[in-house]
CSV table of C-alpha atoms and ligand atoms in Angstrom, one decimal:
chain,number,residue,atom,x,y,z
C,1,MET,CA,26.8,25.1,115.9
C,2,ASP,CA,26.2,28.3,114.0
C,3,THR,CA,25.8,27.7,110.3
C,4,ASP,CA,28.2,29.4,108.0
C,5,ALA,CA,27.1,32.0,105.5
C,6,LEU,CA,28.8,29.9,102.7
C,7,ALA,CA,30.2,26.5,102.9
C,8,ILE,CA,31.9,25.1,99.7
C,9,SER,CA,33.4,21.7,99.3
C,10,GLY,CA,34.7,19.7,96.4
C,11,LEU,CA,33.8,22.4,93.9
C,12,ASN,CA,35.0,21.6,90.3
C,13,ALA,CA,34.1,23.8,87.3
C,14,PHE,CA,34.8,23.5,83.6
C,15,TYR,CA,34.7,25.6,80.5
C,16,GLY,CA,33.9,22.9,77.9
C,17,GLU,CA,36.7,20.3,78.3
C,18,SER,CA,38.9,22.7,80.2
C,19,HIS,CA,38.9,21.9,84.0
C,20,VAL,CA,39.3,25.3,85.6
C,21,LEU,CA,38.5,24.9,89.3
C,22,HIS,CA,39.8,21.8,91.1
C,23,ASN,CA,38.1,20.6,94.3
C,24,LEU,CA,37.8,23.9,96.0
C,25,SER,CA,36.8,23.8,99.7
C,26,PHE,CA,36.4,26.8,102.0
C,27,ASN,CA,33.9,28.4,104.4
C,28,LEU,CA,32.8,31.9,105.1
C,29,LYS,CA,31.5,32.6,108.6
C,30,LYS,CA,28.5,34.8,109.0
C,31,GLY,CA,29.3,38.5,109.1
C,32,GLN,CA,32.9,38.0,108.0
C,33,VAL,CA,34.9,39.0,105.0
C,34,LEU,CA,36.8,36.3,103.0
C,35,GLY,CA,39.4,37.6,100.6
C,36,LEU,CA,39.7,35.5,97.5
C,37,LEU,CA,43.1,36.2,96.0
C,38,GLY,CA,45.3,35.0,93.2
C,39,ARG,CA,47.1,36.1,90.1
C,40,ASN,CA,45.4,36.8,86.7
C,41,GLY,CA,43.6,33.7,85.5
C,42,ALA,CA,43.8,31.8,88.8
C,43,GLY,CA,40.1,31.2,88.7
C,44,LYS,CA,38.7,33.9,91.0
C,45,THR,CA,35.9,35.1,88.7
C,46,THR,CA,35.1,31.5,87.8
C,47,CYS,CA,34.7,30.7,91.5
C,48,ILE,CA,32.4,33.8,92.0
C,49,SER,CA,30.4,32.8,88.8
C,50,ALA,CA,30.1,29.2,90.2
C,51,ILE,CA,28.7,30.5,93.5
C,52,MET,CA,26.3,32.7,91.6
C,53,GLY,CA,25.2,29.7,89.4
C,54,LEU,CA,26.5,31.4,86.3
C,55,VAL,CA,29.0,28.5,85.7
C,56,LYS,CA,27.9,25.0,86.2
C,57,VAL,CA,29.6,23.1,89.0
C,58,LYS,CA,30.3,19.3,89.3
C,59,ALA,CA,30.2,17.2,92.4
C,60,ALA,CA,30.1,20.3,94.6
C,61,ARG,CA,28.5,21.0,97.9
C,62,VAL,CA,27.6,24.7,98.1
C,63,GLU,CA,25.5,25.8,101.1
C,64,LEU,CA,24.2,29.2,101.8
C,65,PHE,CA,23.3,29.7,105.4
C,66,GLY,CA,22.8,25.9,105.6
C,67,GLN,CA,20.7,25.5,102.5
C,68,SER,CA,22.1,23.8,99.3
C,69,ILE,CA,22.3,26.1,96.3
C,70,ALA,CA,24.4,23.9,94.1
C,71,GLY,CA,22.8,23.6,90.6
C,72,MET,CA,20.2,26.3,91.2
C,73,SER,CA,19.7,29.0,88.6
C,74,PRO,CA,21.3,32.5,89.0
C,75,GLU,CA,17.9,33.9,89.6
C,76,SER,CA,17.1,31.5,92.4
C,77,ILE,CA,20.5,32.0,94.0
C,78,SER,CA,19.9,35.8,93.8
C,79,LEU,CA,16.4,35.4,95.3
C,80,ASN,CA,18.1,33.4,98.1
C,81,GLY,CA,20.0,36.5,99.1
C,82,VAL,CA,23.3,36.5,97.1
C,83,GLY,CA,24.3,39.8,95.6
C,84,LEU,CA,27.0,40.2,92.9
C,85,VAL,CA,29.2,43.2,92.1
C,86,PRO,CA,30.7,41.8,88.9
C,87,GLN,CA,34.2,42.4,87.5
C,88,GLY,CA,34.0,45.4,85.1
C,89,ARG,CA,30.9,46.7,86.8
C,90,ARG,CA,28.4,45.7,84.1
C,91,ILE,CA,25.9,48.5,84.8
C,92,PHE,CA,23.2,49.2,82.2
C,93,PRO,CA,24.9,52.2,80.3
C,94,SER,CA,21.8,53.3,78.5
C,95,LEU,CA,19.6,53.4,81.6
C,96,THR,CA,19.9,56.3,84.1
C,97,VAL,CA,21.3,55.8,87.6
C,98,TYR,CA,17.8,55.8,89.0
C,99,GLU,CA,16.7,53.1,86.5
C,100,ASN,CA,19.7,50.9,87.2
C,101,LEU,CA,18.8,51.0,90.9
C,102,THR,CA,15.1,50.5,90.6
C,103,VAL,CA,15.3,47.5,88.2
C,104,ALA,CA,17.4,45.8,90.9
C,105,ALA,CA,15.2,46.8,93.9
C,106,ARG,CA,13.9,44.0,96.1
C,107,ARG,CA,13.1,43.4,99.7
C,108,GLY,CA,15.4,40.9,101.4
C,109,LEU,CA,14.5,37.6,103.0
C,110,SER,CA,12.8,38.1,106.3
C,111,GLN,CA,13.8,41.7,106.3
C,112,GLN,CA,12.7,43.7,109.5
C,113,GLY,CA,13.6,47.3,108.9
C,114,PRO,CA,13.7,49.4,105.7
C,115,GLY,CA,16.9,47.6,104.5
C,116,TRP,CA,18.5,49.1,101.3
C,117,GLY,CA,16.2,51.2,99.1
C,118,LEU,CA,16.8,54.3,97.0
C,119,GLU,CA,16.8,56.5,100.2
C,120,GLN,CA,19.5,54.5,101.8
C,121,VAL,CA,21.8,54.2,98.9
C,122,TYR,CA,21.4,57.9,98.0
C,123,ALA,CA,22.2,58.8,101.6
C,124,THR,CA,25.3,56.6,101.5
C,125,PHE,CA,26.4,57.8,98.1
C,126,PRO,CA,25.2,61.5,97.7
C,127,ARG,CA,27.1,61.7,94.4
C,128,LEU,CA,24.8,59.1,92.9
C,129,SER,CA,21.8,61.0,94.1
C,130,GLU,CA,23.1,64.1,92.4
C,131,ARG,CA,23.4,62.1,89.2
C,132,ARG,CA,20.3,60.1,89.4
C,133,ARG,CA,18.9,61.3,86.0
C,134,GLN,CA,22.2,60.9,84.2
C,135,LEU,CA,22.8,57.9,81.9
C,136,ALA,CA,24.9,55.4,83.7
C,137,GLY,CA,27.3,55.0,80.7
C,138,SER,CA,28.3,58.7,81.2
C,139,LEU,CA,29.4,58.2,84.8
C,140,SER,CA,33.1,58.2,85.8
C,141,GLY,CA,34.7,54.8,86.5
C,142,GLY,CA,34.4,55.4,90.3
C,143,GLU,CA,30.8,56.5,90.1
C,144,GLN,CA,30.0,53.4,88.0
C,145,GLN,CA,31.6,51.2,90.6
C,146,MET,CA,29.5,52.9,93.3
C,147,LEU,CA,26.5,52.2,91.1
C,148,ALA,CA,27.4,48.6,90.7
C,149,ILE,CA,27.7,48.3,94.5
C,150,CYS,CA,24.4,50.1,95.1
C,151,ARG,CA,22.6,47.9,92.5
C,152,ALA,CA,23.7,44.8,94.4
C,153,LEU,CA,22.7,46.4,97.7
C,154,MET,CA,19.2,47.2,96.3
C,155,THR,CA,18.5,43.4,96.2
C,156,ASN,CA,19.1,43.4,100.0
C,157,PRO,CA,21.5,40.4,100.0
C,158,ARG,CA,22.8,38.5,103.0
C,159,LEU,CA,26.0,37.5,101.1
C,160,ILE,CA,27.6,39.8,98.7
C,161,LEU,CA,30.3,38.9,96.1
C,162,PHE,CA,32.7,41.6,95.0
C,163,ASP,CA,34.8,40.8,92.0
C,164,GLU,CA,37.8,43.3,92.0
C,165,PRO,CA,35.9,46.4,93.1
C,166,SER,CA,39.1,48.5,93.1
C,167,GLU,CA,40.2,47.6,89.5
C,168,GLY,CA,41.1,50.6,87.4
C,169,LEU,CA,40.2,53.2,90.1
C,170,ALA,CA,42.2,56.1,91.3
C,171,PRO,CA,43.7,55.7,94.8
C,172,GLN,CA,41.2,58.2,96.3
C,173,ILE,CA,38.3,56.2,94.9
C,174,VAL,CA,39.8,53.0,96.1
C,175,ALA,CA,39.9,54.5,99.6
C,176,GLU,CA,36.2,55.4,99.3
C,177,VAL,CA,35.3,51.8,98.2
C,178,ALA,CA,37.4,50.5,101.1
C,179,THR,CA,35.3,52.6,103.5
C,180,VAL,CA,32.1,51.3,102.0
C,181,LEU,CA,33.3,47.7,102.3
C,182,LYS,CA,34.1,48.3,106.0
C,183,GLN,CA,30.7,49.9,106.6
C,184,LEU,CA,29.0,46.8,105.0
C,185,ARG,CA,31.1,44.4,107.0
C,186,ASN,CA,30.2,46.4,110.2
C,187,SER,CA,26.5,46.2,109.3
C,188,GLY,CA,26.8,42.3,109.5
C,189,LEU,CA,26.8,41.4,105.8
C,190,SER,CA,28.8,38.4,104.8
C,191,ILE,CA,31.3,39.3,102.0
C,192,ILE,CA,33.5,37.6,99.5
C,193,LEU,CA,36.0,40.0,98.3
C,194,VAL,CA,38.1,39.2,95.1
C,195,GLU,CA,41.0,41.6,94.9
C,196,GLN,CA,44.4,42.1,93.1
C,197,ASN,CA,45.0,45.0,95.5
C,198,ILE,CA,46.5,42.8,98.3
C,199,LYS,CA,46.8,45.7,100.7
C,200,LEU,CA,43.1,46.5,100.4
C,201,ALA,CA,42.1,42.9,100.8
C,202,LEU,CA,44.3,42.2,103.8
C,203,ASP,CA,43.1,45.5,105.4
C,204,ILE,CA,39.4,44.3,105.2
C,205,ALA,CA,39.4,40.5,105.2
C,206,ASP,CA,39.1,38.2,108.2
C,207,GLU,CA,40.0,35.1,106.2
C,208,VAL,CA,41.9,34.6,103.0
C,209,VAL,CA,41.9,31.9,100.3
C,210,VAL,CA,44.6,32.1,97.6
C,211,LEU,CA,43.9,30.4,94.3
C,212,ASN,CA,46.7,29.2,92.0
C,213,THR,CA,45.7,27.7,88.6
C,214,GLY,CA,42.4,26.7,90.0
C,215,TYR,CA,43.6,25.0,93.2
C,216,VAL,CA,43.6,26.4,96.8
C,217,ALA,CA,47.2,27.3,97.3
C,218,HIS,CA,46.7,28.8,100.8
C,219,ALA,CA,43.8,29.3,103.2
C,220,GLY,CA,43.9,30.8,106.7
C,221,ASP,CA,43.2,34.0,108.6
C,222,ALA,CA,44.2,37.3,107.1
C,223,ASN,CA,46.7,37.9,109.9
C,224,SER,CA,48.8,35.0,108.8
C,225,LEU,CA,49.5,36.9,105.5
C,226,ARG,CA,49.5,40.4,106.9
C,227,SER,CA,52.5,39.6,109.0
C,228,ASN,CA,54.3,37.5,106.4
C,229,ASP,CA,55.5,39.5,103.4
C,230,ARG,CA,57.6,36.6,102.2
C,231,LEU,CA,54.5,34.2,102.0
C,232,VAL,CA,52.5,36.9,100.2
C,233,GLU,CA,55.4,37.3,97.7
C,234,GLN,CA,55.6,33.5,97.3
C,235,LEU,CA,51.8,33.1,96.8
C,236,LEU,CA,51.0,36.2,94.8
C,237,GLY,CA,54.4,37.5,93.5
C,238,VAL,CA,53.8,41.0,94.9
C,239,TYR,CA,54.2,43.3,97.8
Z,301,ATP,N1,34.3,31.8,79.2
Z,301,ATP,C1,35.4,31.1,79.3
Z,301,ATP,N2,35.7,30.1,78.4
Z,301,ATP,C2,36.9,29.4,78.5
Z,301,ATP,N3,37.8,29.6,79.4
Z,301,ATP,C3,37.6,30.6,80.3
Z,301,ATP,C4,36.4,31.4,80.2
Z,301,ATP,N4,36.5,32.3,81.3
Z,301,ATP,C5,37.7,32.2,81.9
Z,301,ATP,N5,38.4,31.1,81.3
Z,301,ATP,C6,39.7,30.6,81.7
Z,301,ATP,O1,39.6,30.1,83.0
Z,301,ATP,C7,40.7,30.4,83.8
Z,301,ATP,C8,40.3,31.3,85.0
Z,301,ATP,O2,39.8,32.6,84.6
Z,301,ATP,P1,39.1,33.5,85.6
Z,301,ATP,O3,38.5,34.6,84.8
Z,301,ATP,O4,38.3,32.8,86.6
Z,301,ATP,O5,40.4,34.1,86.4
Z,301,ATP,P2,40.6,35.3,87.4
Z,301,ATP,O6,41.3,34.8,88.6
Z,301,ATP,O7,39.3,35.9,87.7
Z,301,ATP,O8,41.6,36.3,86.6
Z,301,ATP,P3,41.6,38.0,86.6
Z,301,ATP,O9,42.4,38.3,87.8
Z,301,ATP,O10,42.4,38.3,85.4
Z,301,ATP,O11,40.2,38.5,86.6
Z,301,ATP,C9,41.6,31.2,82.9
Z,301,ATP,O12,42.6,30.3,82.4
Z,301,ATP,C10,40.7,31.7,81.7
Z,301,ATP,O13,41.4,31.8,80.6
Z,302,MG,MG1,38.5,37.9,87.3
């Protein structure tokens, strides 16, 4: 059987005494997009942080392409091919666009072709190329999001974690981000997409997991939610 890009089971996470994630289990198939949804404070960022090794997990099985990564440092997890586009972008404001990209640059695991480098990200995002000498802190919100995406791509990941990439962006920029996400999916990358923009998530995702107060409230294929407004309303209180 083909190994999954990510297989999580029995994942628990804590902040001090506070038990935030409860026994999460879900899988992401290779080359697919998993939409990780839930209201504010449901535990989405904590889950992303736990996968990345930024938050310690307890009693969990976390396997990346069949290899256990539970308990590894964030650096090792990144070196094993996990890229993160964090909530709030977290680009380096006092470095230029070029510097933000080059500090992240790395060849991927068993990479055949050129993969993602400066040339490829500039070709995909010409606006970043035009602004390559500009300080990242002076970019617009949309440009900063593009930079955060490119910085993750420069590590040539095989799994990429997006934490609310559309947050705070104008509709036209959200559409651009959606186009990029679809291109990345079509290129064979495996993706976890955290979103509050349910329409965007359901447009792109193959599978969805809905968190509620740190528990999995729903898991299934995206079609099951796409065609069921009432369930979306019940799980997420929107539509
Ligand atoms: N560093 C922290 N220390 C203590 N509690 C935290 C910390 N970070 C998050 N929490 C708590 O953990 C819970 C889950 O937070 P998390 O940030 O994972 O939610 P989220 O689903 O990403 O929310 P949002 O949609 O607002 O980004 C919340 O109750 C939050 O208050
Ligand atoms: Mg969050």
